[in-house]
Coordinates of N, CA, C and O in Angstrom, one line a residue:
M271 N -30.3 1.6 -6.4 CA -29.1 1.3 -7.2 C -28.9 -0.2 -7.1 O -28.4 -0.8 -8.1
L272 N -29.2 -0.9 -6.0 CA -29.0 -2.3 -5.9 C -30.0 -3.0 -6.9 O -29.6 -3.9 -7.6
R273 N -31.2 -2.5 -6.9 CA -32.2 -3.1 -7.8 C -31.8 -3.0 -9.2 O -32.1 -3.9 -10.0
E274 N -31.3 -1.8 -9.6 CA -30.8 -1.6 -11.0 C -29.8 -2.7 -11.4 O -29.7 -3.0 -12.6
R275 N -29.0 -3.2 -10.4 CA -28.0 -4.2 -10.7 C -28.5 -5.6 -10.4 O -27.8 -6.5 -10.3
R276 N -29.9 -5.7 -10.2 CA -30.5 -7.0 -10.0 C -30.0 -7.7 -8.7 O -29.9 -8.9 -8.7
I277 N -29.8 -6.9 -7.7 CA -29.4 -7.4 -6.4 C -30.5 -7.3 -5.4 O -31.0 -6.2 -5.2
D278 N -31.1 -8.4 -5.0 CA -32.2 -8.4 -4.1 C -31.8 -8.8 -2.7 O -31.8 -9.9 -2.4
T279 N -31.5 -7.8 -1.9 CA -31.1 -8.0 -0.5 C -31.8 -7.0 0.4 O -32.0 -5.9 -0.1
N280 N -32.0 -7.3 1.6 CA -32.5 -6.4 2.6 C -31.4 -5.9 3.4 O -30.3 -6.4 3.3
P281 N -31.6 -4.8 4.2 CA -30.5 -4.3 5.0 C -29.8 -5.3 6.0 O -28.6 -5.3 6.1
A282 N -30.6 -6.2 6.6 CA -29.9 -7.2 7.4 C -29.0 -8.1 6.7 O -27.9 -8.4 7.1
Q283 N -29.5 -8.5 5.5 CA -28.6 -9.4 4.6 C -27.4 -8.6 4.2 O -26.3 -9.2 4.2
G284 N -27.5 -7.3 3.9 CA -26.3 -6.5 3.5 C -25.3 -6.4 4.6 O -24.1 -6.5 4.4
R285 N -25.8 -6.3 5.9 CA -24.9 -6.2 7.0 C -24.1 -7.5 7.2 O -22.9 -7.5 7.4
V286 N -24.8 -8.7 7.1 CA -24.2 -10.0 7.2 C -23.1 -10.1 6.1 O -22.0 -10.5 6.4
L287 N -23.5 -9.8 4.9 CA -22.5 -10.0 3.8 C -21.3 -9.1 4.0 O -20.2 -9.5 3.8
F288 N -21.5 -7.8 4.4 CA -20.4 -6.9 4.6 C -19.5 -7.4 5.7 O -18.2 -7.4 5.5
V289 N -20.0 -7.9 6.8 CA -19.1 -8.4 7.8 C -18.3 -9.6 7.4 O -17.1 -9.7 7.6
L290 N -19.0 -10.5 6.6 CA -18.3 -11.6 6.1 C -17.2 -11.3 5.1 O -16.2 -11.9 5.0
W291 N -17.5 -10.3 4.2 CA -16.5 -9.8 3.3 C -15.3 -9.2 4.0 O -14.2 -9.4 3.6
E292 N -15.5 -8.5 5.1 CA -14.5 -7.9 5.8 C -13.7 -8.8 6.7 O -12.5 -8.7 6.8
E293 N -14.4 -9.8 7.3 CA -13.7 -10.6 8.4 C -13.6 -12.1 8.0 O -12.9 -12.8 8.7
G294 N -14.2 -12.5 6.9 CA -14.1 -13.9 6.5 C -15.1 -14.7 7.3 O -16.0 -14.2 8.1
P295 N -15.0 -16.1 7.2 CA -15.9 -17.0 8.0 C -15.9 -16.7 9.5 O -14.8 -16.4 10.1
L296 N -17.1 -16.7 10.0 CA -17.2 -16.5 11.5 C -18.2 -17.5 12.1 O -19.2 -17.9 11.5
P297 N -17.9 -17.9 13.4 CA -18.9 -18.6 14.1 C -20.2 -17.8 14.2 O -20.2 -16.6 14.3
I298 N -21.3 -18.5 14.2 CA -22.6 -17.8 14.2 C -22.8 -16.8 15.4 O -23.3 -15.7 15.2
Y299 N -22.3 -17.2 16.5 CA -22.4 -16.3 17.7 C -21.5 -15.0 17.5 O -21.9 -13.9 18.0
E300 N -20.4 -15.1 16.8 CA -19.6 -13.9 16.6 C -20.2 -13.0 15.5 O -20.2 -11.8 15.6
L301 N -20.8 -13.7 14.5 CA -21.5 -12.9 13.5 C -22.7 -12.2 14.1 O -22.9 -11.0 13.7
A302 N -23.4 -12.8 15.0 CA -24.5 -12.1 15.7 C -24.1 -10.9 16.4 O -24.7 -9.8 16.3
K303 N -22.9 -10.9 17.1 CA -22.4 -9.7 17.7 C -22.0 -8.6 16.8 O -22.3 -7.5 17.0
R304 N -21.4 -9.0 15.7 CA -20.9 -8.1 14.7 C -22.0 -7.3 14.0 O -21.9 -6.2 13.6
V305 N -23.1 -8.0 13.7 CA -24.2 -7.4 12.9 C -25.3 -6.9 13.8 O -26.3 -6.3 13.3
S306 N -25.2 -7.1 15.1 CA -26.2 -6.6 16.1 C -27.7 -7.0 15.7 O -28.6 -6.2 15.7
L307 N -27.8 -8.3 15.4 CA -29.2 -8.8 15.1 C -29.5 -9.9 16.1 O -28.7 -10.6 16.6
G308 N -30.8 -9.9 16.5 CA -31.3 -10.9 17.4 C -31.2 -12.3 16.7 O -31.1 -12.4 15.5
K309 N -31.2 -13.3 17.6 CA -31.1 -14.7 17.1 C -32.1 -15.1 16.0 O -31.7 -15.6 15.0
S310 N -33.3 -14.8 16.2 CA -34.4 -15.2 15.2 C -34.2 -14.4 13.9 O -34.3 -15.0 12.8
T311 N -33.9 -13.1 14.0 CA -33.7 -12.3 12.8 C -32.4 -12.8 12.0 O -32.5 -13.0 10.8
L312 N -31.4 -13.1 12.8 CA -30.2 -13.6 12.1 C -30.4 -15.0 11.5 O -30.0 -15.2 10.3
T313 N -31.1 -15.8 12.1 CA -31.4 -17.2 11.6 C -32.2 -17.0 10.3 O -31.9 -17.7 9.3
S314 N -33.3 -16.2 10.3 CA -34.0 -16.1 9.0 C -33.2 -15.4 7.9 O -33.4 -15.7 6.8
T315 N -32.4 -14.4 8.3 CA -31.5 -13.8 7.4 C -30.6 -14.8 6.7 O -30.4 -14.8 5.5
L316 N -30.0 -15.6 7.6 CA -29.0 -16.6 7.0 C -29.8 -17.7 6.2 O -29.3 -18.1 5.2
D317 N -31.0 -18.0 6.6 CA -31.8 -18.9 5.8 C -32.0 -18.4 4.4 O -31.8 -19.1 3.4
R318 N -32.3 -17.1 4.3 CA -32.6 -16.5 3.0 C -31.3 -16.4 2.1 O -31.3 -16.7 0.9
L319 N -30.2 -16.0 2.8 CA -28.9 -15.9 2.1 C -28.4 -17.3 1.6 O -27.9 -17.4 0.5
E320 N -28.7 -18.3 2.4 CA -28.3 -19.7 2.1 C -29.1 -20.1 0.9 O -28.6 -20.7 -0.1
A321 N -30.4 -19.8 0.9 CA -31.3 -20.2 -0.2 C -30.9 -19.5 -1.5 O -31.1 -20.1 -2.6
K322 N -30.4 -18.3 -1.4 CA -29.9 -17.6 -2.6 C -28.5 -18.0 -3.0 O -28.0 -17.5 -4.0
G323 N -27.9 -18.9 -2.3 CA -26.5 -19.4 -2.7 C -25.4 -18.4 -2.3 O -24.4 -18.4 -2.9
Q324 N -25.7 -17.6 -1.3 CA -24.7 -16.6 -0.9 C -23.8 -17.0 0.3 O -22.7 -16.5 0.4
V325 N -24.4 -17.8 1.2 CA -23.6 -18.2 2.4 C -23.8 -19.7 2.6 O -24.7 -20.3 2.1
L326 N -22.9 -20.3 3.3 CA -22.9 -21.7 3.7 C -22.8 -21.8 5.2 O -22.1 -21.0 5.9
R327 N -23.6 -22.7 5.8 CA -23.4 -23.1 7.2 C -22.5 -24.3 7.3 O -22.9 -25.3 6.8
I328 N -21.4 -24.2 8.0 CA -20.4 -25.3 8.0 C -20.3 -25.7 9.5 O -20.0 -24.8 10.4
R329 N -20.5 -26.9 9.8 CA -20.3 -27.4 11.2 C -18.9 -27.7 11.4 O -18.1 -28.3 10.6
S330 N -18.4 -27.2 12.6 CA -17.0 -27.3 12.9 C -16.6 -28.8 13.1 O -17.4 -29.5 13.7
Q331 N -15.4 -29.1 12.7 CA -15.0 -30.5 12.9 C -14.5 -30.7 14.3 O -14.7 -31.8 14.8
E332 N -14.0 -29.7 15.0 CA -13.5 -29.8 16.3 C -14.7 -29.8 17.4 O -14.6 -30.5 18.4
D333 N -15.7 -29.0 17.1 CA -16.9 -28.9 18.0 C -18.1 -28.9 17.2 O -18.5 -27.9 16.6
R334 N -18.8 -30.1 17.1 CA -20.0 -30.2 16.3 C -21.1 -29.3 16.6 O -22.0 -29.1 15.8
R335 N -21.1 -28.7 17.8 CA -22.1 -27.7 18.2 C -21.9 -26.4 17.5 O -22.8 -25.6 17.4
K336 N -20.7 -26.1 17.1 CA -20.3 -24.8 16.6 C -20.6 -24.8 15.1 O -20.1 -25.7 14.3
I337 N -21.3 -23.7 14.6 CA -21.5 -23.6 13.2 C -20.8 -22.3 12.7 O -21.0 -21.2 13.3
V338 N -20.1 -22.4 11.6 CA -19.4 -21.3 11.1 C -20.1 -20.9 9.8 O -20.5 -21.7 9.0
I339 N -20.2 -19.6 9.6 CA -20.9 -19.0 8.4 C -19.8 -18.5 7.5 O -18.9 -17.8 7.9
Q340 N -19.9 -19.0 6.2 CA -18.9 -18.5 5.2 C -19.6 -18.2 3.9 O -20.7 -18.7 3.7
L341 N -19.0 -17.3 3.1 CA -19.5 -16.9 1.9 C -19.2 -18.0 0.8 O -18.3 -18.8 1.0
T342 N -20.1 -18.1 -0.2 CA -19.9 -19.0 -1.3 C -18.9 -18.4 -2.3 O -18.8 -17.2 -2.4
P343 N -18.3 -19.2 -3.1 CA -17.5 -18.7 -4.2 C -18.3 -17.8 -5.1 O -17.7 -16.8 -5.6
E344 N -19.5 -18.1 -5.3 CA -20.4 -17.3 -6.2 C -20.6 -15.8 -5.7 O -21.0 -14.9 -6.4
N345 N -20.3 -15.7 -4.4 CA -20.6 -14.4 -3.8 C -19.6 -13.3 -4.2 O -19.8 -12.1 -4.0
A346 N -18.4 -13.7 -4.7 CA -17.3 -12.7 -5.0 C -17.8 -11.6 -5.9 O -17.5 -10.4 -5.7
A347 N -18.5 -11.9 -6.9 CA -19.0 -10.9 -7.9 C -19.9 -9.9 -7.2 O -20.0 -8.7 -7.6
M348 N -20.7 -10.4 -6.3 CA -21.7 -9.5 -5.6 C -20.9 -8.5 -4.8 O -21.4 -7.3 -4.7
R349 N -19.8 -8.8 -4.2 CA -19.1 -7.8 -3.4 C -18.6 -6.7 -4.3 O -18.8 -5.5 -3.9
T350 N -18.2 -6.9 -5.5 CA -17.8 -5.9 -6.4 C -19.0 -5.0 -6.7 O -18.8 -3.7 -6.7
L351 N -20.1 -5.5 -7.0 CA -21.3 -4.7 -7.2 C -21.7 -3.8 -6.0 O -22.0 -2.7 -6.2
Y352 N -21.6 -4.4 -4.8 CA -21.9 -3.7 -3.6 C -20.9 -2.5 -3.4 O -21.3 -1.4 -3.1
E353 N -19.7 -2.8 -3.7 CA -18.6 -1.7 -3.5 C -18.9 -0.6 -4.6 O -18.7 0.6 -4.2
D354 N -19.3 -0.9 -5.8 CA -19.6 0.1 -6.8 C -20.8 0.9 -6.3 O -20.7 2.2 -6.4
V355 N -21.8 0.3 -5.8 CA -23.0 1.0 -5.3 C -22.6 1.9 -4.1 O -23.0 3.1 -4.0
S356 N -21.8 1.4 -3.2 CA -21.3 2.1 -2.1 C -20.6 3.4 -2.5 O -20.8 4.5 -1.9
R357 N -19.7 3.3 -3.5 CA -19.0 4.5 -4.0 C -20.0 5.5 -4.6 O -19.9 6.7 -4.3
E358 N -20.9 5.0 -5.4 CA -21.9 5.9 -6.0 C -22.7 6.6 -4.9 O -23.0 7.8 -5.0
M359 N -23.2 5.9 -3.9 CA -24.0 6.4 -2.8 C -23.2 7.5 -2.0 O -23.7 8.5 -1.6
T360 N -21.9 7.2 -1.8 CA -21.1 8.2 -1.0 C -21.0 9.5 -1.8 O -21.1 10.6 -1.2
K361 N -20.8 9.4 -3.1 CA -20.7 10.6 -4.0 C -22.0 11.4 -3.9 O -22.1 12.6 -3.8
L362 N -23.2 10.6 -3.9 CA -24.5 11.2 -3.8 C -24.7 11.9 -2.5 O -25.1 13.1 -2.4
F363 N -24.3 11.2 -1.4 CA -24.5 11.7 0.0 C -23.7 13.1 0.2 O -24.2 14.0 0.8
Y364 N -22.5 13.1 -0.3 CA -21.6 14.2 0.0 C -21.6 15.2 -1.2 O -20.7 16.2 -1.1
R365 N -22.4 15.1 -2.1 CA -22.4 16.1 -3.2 C -22.7 17.5 -2.7 O -23.5 17.8 -1.9
G366 N -21.8 18.4 -3.1 CA -21.9 19.8 -2.7 C -21.4 20.1 -1.3 O -21.6 21.2 -0.8
I367 N -20.8 19.2 -0.6 CA -20.3 19.4 0.7 C -18.8 19.4 0.7 O -18.2 18.5 0.1
A368 N -18.2 20.4 1.3 CA -16.7 20.6 1.3 C -16.1 19.5 2.1 O -16.6 18.9 3.0
D369 N -14.8 19.2 1.7 CA -14.1 18.1 2.4 C -13.9 18.3 3.9 O -14.1 17.4 4.6
R370 N -13.7 19.6 4.3 CA -13.6 19.8 5.7 C -14.9 19.6 6.4 O -14.9 19.2 7.6
E371 N -16.0 19.9 5.8 CA -17.3 19.6 6.4 C -17.6 18.1 6.5 O -18.1 17.7 7.5
I372 N -17.1 17.4 5.5 CA -17.3 15.9 5.6 C -16.4 15.4 6.7 O -16.9 14.5 7.5
D373 N -15.2 15.9 6.8 CA -14.3 15.4 7.9 C -14.9 15.7 9.3 O -14.9 14.8 10.2
T374 N -15.5 16.9 9.5 CA -16.1 17.3 10.7 C -17.4 16.4 11.0 O -17.5 15.9 12.1
F375 N -18.2 16.2 10.0 CA -19.4 15.3 10.1 C -19.0 13.9 10.5 O -19.5 13.3 11.5
E376 N -18.0 13.3 9.8 CA -17.6 12.0 10.1 C -16.9 11.8 11.5 O -17.1 10.8 12.2
A377 N -16.2 12.9 11.9 CA -15.6 12.9 13.3 C -16.7 12.9 14.3 O -16.6 12.2 15.3
M378 N -17.8 13.7 14.1 CA -18.9 13.7 15.0 C -19.6 12.3 15.1 O -19.9 11.9 16.2
L379 N -19.8 11.7 13.9 CA -20.5 10.4 13.9 C -19.6 9.4 14.7 O -20.1 8.6 15.4
S380 N -18.3 9.5 14.5 CA -17.4 8.6 15.1 C -17.5 8.7 16.7 O -17.5 7.7 17.4
R381 N -17.6 10.0 17.1 CA -17.7 10.2 18.6 C -19.0 9.7 19.1 O -19.1 9.1 20.2
I382 N -20.1 9.8 18.3 CA -21.4 9.3 18.7 C -21.4 7.8 18.8 O -21.8 7.2 19.8
L383 N -20.8 7.1 17.8 CA -20.7 5.7 17.8 C -19.8 5.2 19.0 O -20.1 4.2 19.7
G384 N -18.8 6.0 19.3 CA -17.9 5.7 20.5 C -18.7 5.7 21.8 O -18.6 4.9 22.7
N385 N -19.6 6.8 21.9 CA -20.4 6.9 23.1 C -21.4 5.7 23.2 O -21.6 5.2 24.3
L386 N -22.0 5.3 22.1 CA -22.9 4.2 22.1 C -22.2 2.9 22.4 O -22.7 2.1 23.2
D387 N -21.0 2.7 21.9 CA -20.2 1.5 22.2 C -19.9 1.4 23.7 O -20.0 0.4 24.3
R388 N -19.5 2.5 24.2 CA -19.1 2.5 25.7 C -20.3 2.3 26.6 O -20.1 1.8 27.7
D389 N -21.5 2.7 26.1 CA -22.6 2.5 27.0 C -23.4 1.3 26.7 O -24.5 1.0 27.3
E390 N -23.0 0.5 25.7 CA -23.7 -0.7 25.3 C -23.8 -1.7 26.4 O -22.9 -2.0 27.1
R391 N -25.0 -2.3 26.6 CA -25.2 -3.3 27.6 C -26.3 -4.2 27.0 O -27.1 -3.8 26.2
P392 N -26.5 -5.4 27.6 CA -27.6 -6.3 27.1 C -28.9 -5.6 27.2 O -29.1 -4.8 28.1
C393 N -29.8 -5.9 26.3 CA -31.1 -5.2 26.3 C -31.9 -5.4 27.5 O -32.6 -4.6 27.9
D394 N -31.7 -6.5 28.2 CA -32.5 -6.8 29.4 C -31.7 -6.3 30.7 O -32.2 -6.5 31.8
A395 N -30.5 -5.7 30.5 CA -29.8 -5.2 31.7 C -30.5 -4.0 32.2 O -30.8 -3.1 31.4
P396 N -30.7 -3.9 33.5 CA -31.4 -2.7 34.0 C -30.4 -1.5 33.9 O -29.2 -1.6 34.0
S397 N -31.0 -0.3 33.7 CA -30.2 0.9 33.7 C -29.9 1.3 35.1 O -30.7 1.3 36.0
L398 N -28.6 1.8 35.3 CA -28.3 2.3 36.6 C -28.4 3.8 36.7 O -28.2 4.4 37.7
R399 N -28.8 4.4 35.6 CA -29.0 5.8 35.6 C -30.5 6.2 35.7 O -31.4 5.5 35.4
H400 N -30.6 7.4 36.3 CA -32.0 7.9 36.5 C -32.5 8.2 35.1 O -31.8 8.6 34.2
P401 N -33.8 7.9 34.8 CA -34.4 8.1 33.5 C -34.2 9.5 32.9 O -34.2 9.8 31.8
D402 N -34.2 10.5 33.9 CA -34.1 11.9 33.4 C -32.6 12.3 33.3 O -32.3 13.5 33.0
A403 N -31.6 11.4 33.6 CA -30.2 11.8 33.6 C -29.7 12.0 32.2 O -30.2 11.4 31.2

């Protein structure tokens, strides 16, 4: 559906754009946390988005070491297209499924995400649990 609308982005780029649409300009370290991408992946993703004219890297006036990522004015039309595709995909995903089933499914997914969020730790942190637990 994105290709039909001549939108050429990969999933990582879509995550970055979505977070920036929802939260506005963010320091690069905050953006990395929000999109759960490693430093090198985020850097190359931002390079591609910047080359396409979708984002800007702005150096903070208060702290020159801090870089803030913000959307370009040209990006506003892309958000509308993404939202249209998102609505169409949601209709496709849930076609033939009753509202109460959708509510149950989404509640389960929410619980799973909550479990993952509560157990999240840095990738290099050792597990305190037995592997078979």
